[in-house]
Amino acid sequence: QQKVQQSPESLIVPEGGMASLNCTSSDRNVDYFWWYRQHSGKSPKMLMSIFSNGEKEEGRFTVHLNKASLHTSLHIRDSQPSDSALYLCAASNNRIFFGDGTQLVVKP
Amino acid sequence: NTKITQSPRYLILGRANKSLECEQHLGHNAMYWYKQSAEKPPELMFLYNLKQLIRNETVPSRFIPECPDSSKLLLHISAVDPEDSAVYFCASSQANWGANTGQLYFGEGSKLTVL
């Protein structure tokens, strides 16, 4: 059973729009959540992490975490074409589990 | 990212043997091999923590990992199969056994094409 589920599978937003990505873990032992971004032909790179309930903002990127429901979301405001990438959610305790990713396309 | 280097970056093989190499300059305890096939997320193949193989995922026996020291990781592949065509990423993290893995840092990958 997949331990980390992401939705949607793919997302198209216009330049300047808001992109919202979702992720839920089915493993109650996880206690850290990570968002990685992978541009085409490149390696994944950690974008943001969140360990506590609530919200964390870094520039145009905001992550939310609800530990009771093991749900995290990533929101990208004022989306740019350079944000087009595969966004991987990961949950971890003493090992890390990746979701299948959301493919984001930002159209100029 | 020059802090984790992988070689070779590209290789094209028939049914041959080959080794992939990885070195990290981050002082991390844990190193990983991931396989990423087209349109899929990275899948964990092997994890080393302080040079000890912690988990050996259910990968074909033709893949053999080796960790000669805590900063180096090798992946020996024998008699490759077309289904092995993928990008193989090395990664590292500052992790201790039983504790959280910490952030993963990935190398640039080795793209394997099997003819």
GROMACS .gro file of N, CA, C and O in nm, chain A residues 38 44 86 88 98-101 103, chain B residues 35-43 86-87 89:
model
   84
   38GLN      N    1   1.142   1.866  -0.862
   38GLN     CA    2   1.232   1.806  -0.961
   38GLN      C    3   1.200   1.862  -1.098
   38GLN      O    4   1.097   1.830  -1.158
   44PRO      N    5   1.595   1.561  -0.778
   44PRO     CA    6   1.505   1.625  -0.682
   44PRO      C    7   1.584   1.713  -0.585
   44PRO      O    8   1.694   1.677  -0.542
   86LEU      N    9   0.805   1.852  -1.141
   86LEU     CA   10   0.740   1.745  -1.064
   86LEU      C   11   0.760   1.777  -0.917
   86LEU      O   12   0.874   1.798  -0.873
   88LEU      N   13   0.733   1.642  -0.545
   88LEU     CA   14   0.727   1.517  -0.470
   88LEU      C   15   0.707   1.547  -0.322
   88LEU      O   16   0.783   1.624  -0.264
   98PHE      N   17   0.824   0.842  -0.051
   98PHE     CA   18   0.784   0.941  -0.150
   98PHE      C   19   0.645   0.909  -0.205
   98PHE      O   20   0.609   0.793  -0.221
   99GLY      N   21   0.569   1.014  -0.234
   99GLY     CA   22   0.448   0.997  -0.310
   99GLY      C   23   0.480   0.991  -0.459
   99GLY      O   24   0.597   1.002  -0.498
  100ASP      N   25   0.376   0.975  -0.542
  100ASP     CA   26   0.397   0.963  -0.686
  100ASP      C   27   0.420   1.097  -0.755
  100ASP      O   28   0.458   1.101  -0.871
  101GLY      N   29   0.394   1.206  -0.681
  101GLY     CA   30   0.424   1.336  -0.738
  101GLY      C   31   0.306   1.404  -0.804
  101GLY      O   32   0.209   1.339  -0.844
  103GLN      N   33   0.262   1.671  -1.123
  103GLN     CA   34   0.331   1.739  -1.234
  103GLN      C   35   0.264   1.875  -1.254
  103GLN      O   36   0.148   1.882  -1.292
  143LYS      N   37   1.629   0.444  -0.776
  143LYS     CA   38   1.606   0.424  -0.918
  143LYS      C   39   1.482   0.504  -0.957
  143LYS      O   40   1.380   0.496  -0.889
  144GLN      N   41   1.495   0.583  -1.063
  144GLN     CA   42   1.380   0.656  -1.112
  144GLN      C   43   1.357   0.623  -1.258
  144GLN      O   44   1.433   0.662  -1.346
  145SER      N   45   1.246   0.551  -1.283
  145SER     CA   46   1.206   0.520  -1.420
  145SER      C   47   1.123   0.636  -1.472
  145SER      O   48   1.076   0.721  -1.396
  146ALA      N   49   1.104   0.637  -1.605
  146ALA     CA   50   1.033   0.749  -1.666
  146ALA      C   51   0.894   0.766  -1.605
  146ALA      O   52   0.821   0.669  -1.585
  147GLU      N   53   0.859   0.890  -1.575
  147GLU     CA   54   0.725   0.926  -1.527
  147GLU      C   55   0.693   0.865  -1.390
  147GLU      O   56   0.576   0.847  -1.356
  148LYS      N   57   0.795   0.830  -1.314
  148LYS     CA   58   0.771   0.771  -1.181
  148LYS      C   59   0.854   0.844  -1.076
  148LYS      O   60   0.952   0.911  -1.109
  149PRO      N   61   0.816   0.832  -0.950
  149PRO     CA   62   0.897   0.892  -0.843
  149PRO      C   63   1.020   0.807  -0.817
  149PRO      O   64   1.026   0.691  -0.861
  150PRO      N   65   1.117   0.859  -0.744
  150PRO     CA   66   1.234   0.777  -0.708
  150PRO      C   67   1.193   0.660  -0.619
  150PRO      O   68   1.111   0.675  -0.528
  151GLU      N   69   1.251   0.542  -0.646
  151GLU     CA   70   1.225   0.425  -0.564
  151GLU      C   71   1.354   0.384  -0.492
  151GLU      O   72   1.458   0.371  -0.556
  194ALA      N   73   1.687   0.347  -1.667
  194ALA     CA   74   1.634   0.442  -1.569
  194ALA      C   75   1.745   0.540  -1.533
  194ALA      O   76   1.859   0.527  -1.580
  195VAL      N   77   1.712   0.635  -1.450
  195VAL     CA   78   1.814   0.721  -1.390
  195VAL      C   79   1.838   0.672  -1.248
  195VAL      O   80   1.743   0.650  -1.172
  197PHE      N   81   1.991   0.757  -0.897
  197PHE     CA   82   2.035   0.869  -0.813
  197PHE      C   83   2.100   0.817  -0.686
  197PHE      O   84   2.049   0.727  -0.620
   0.00000   0.00000   0.00000
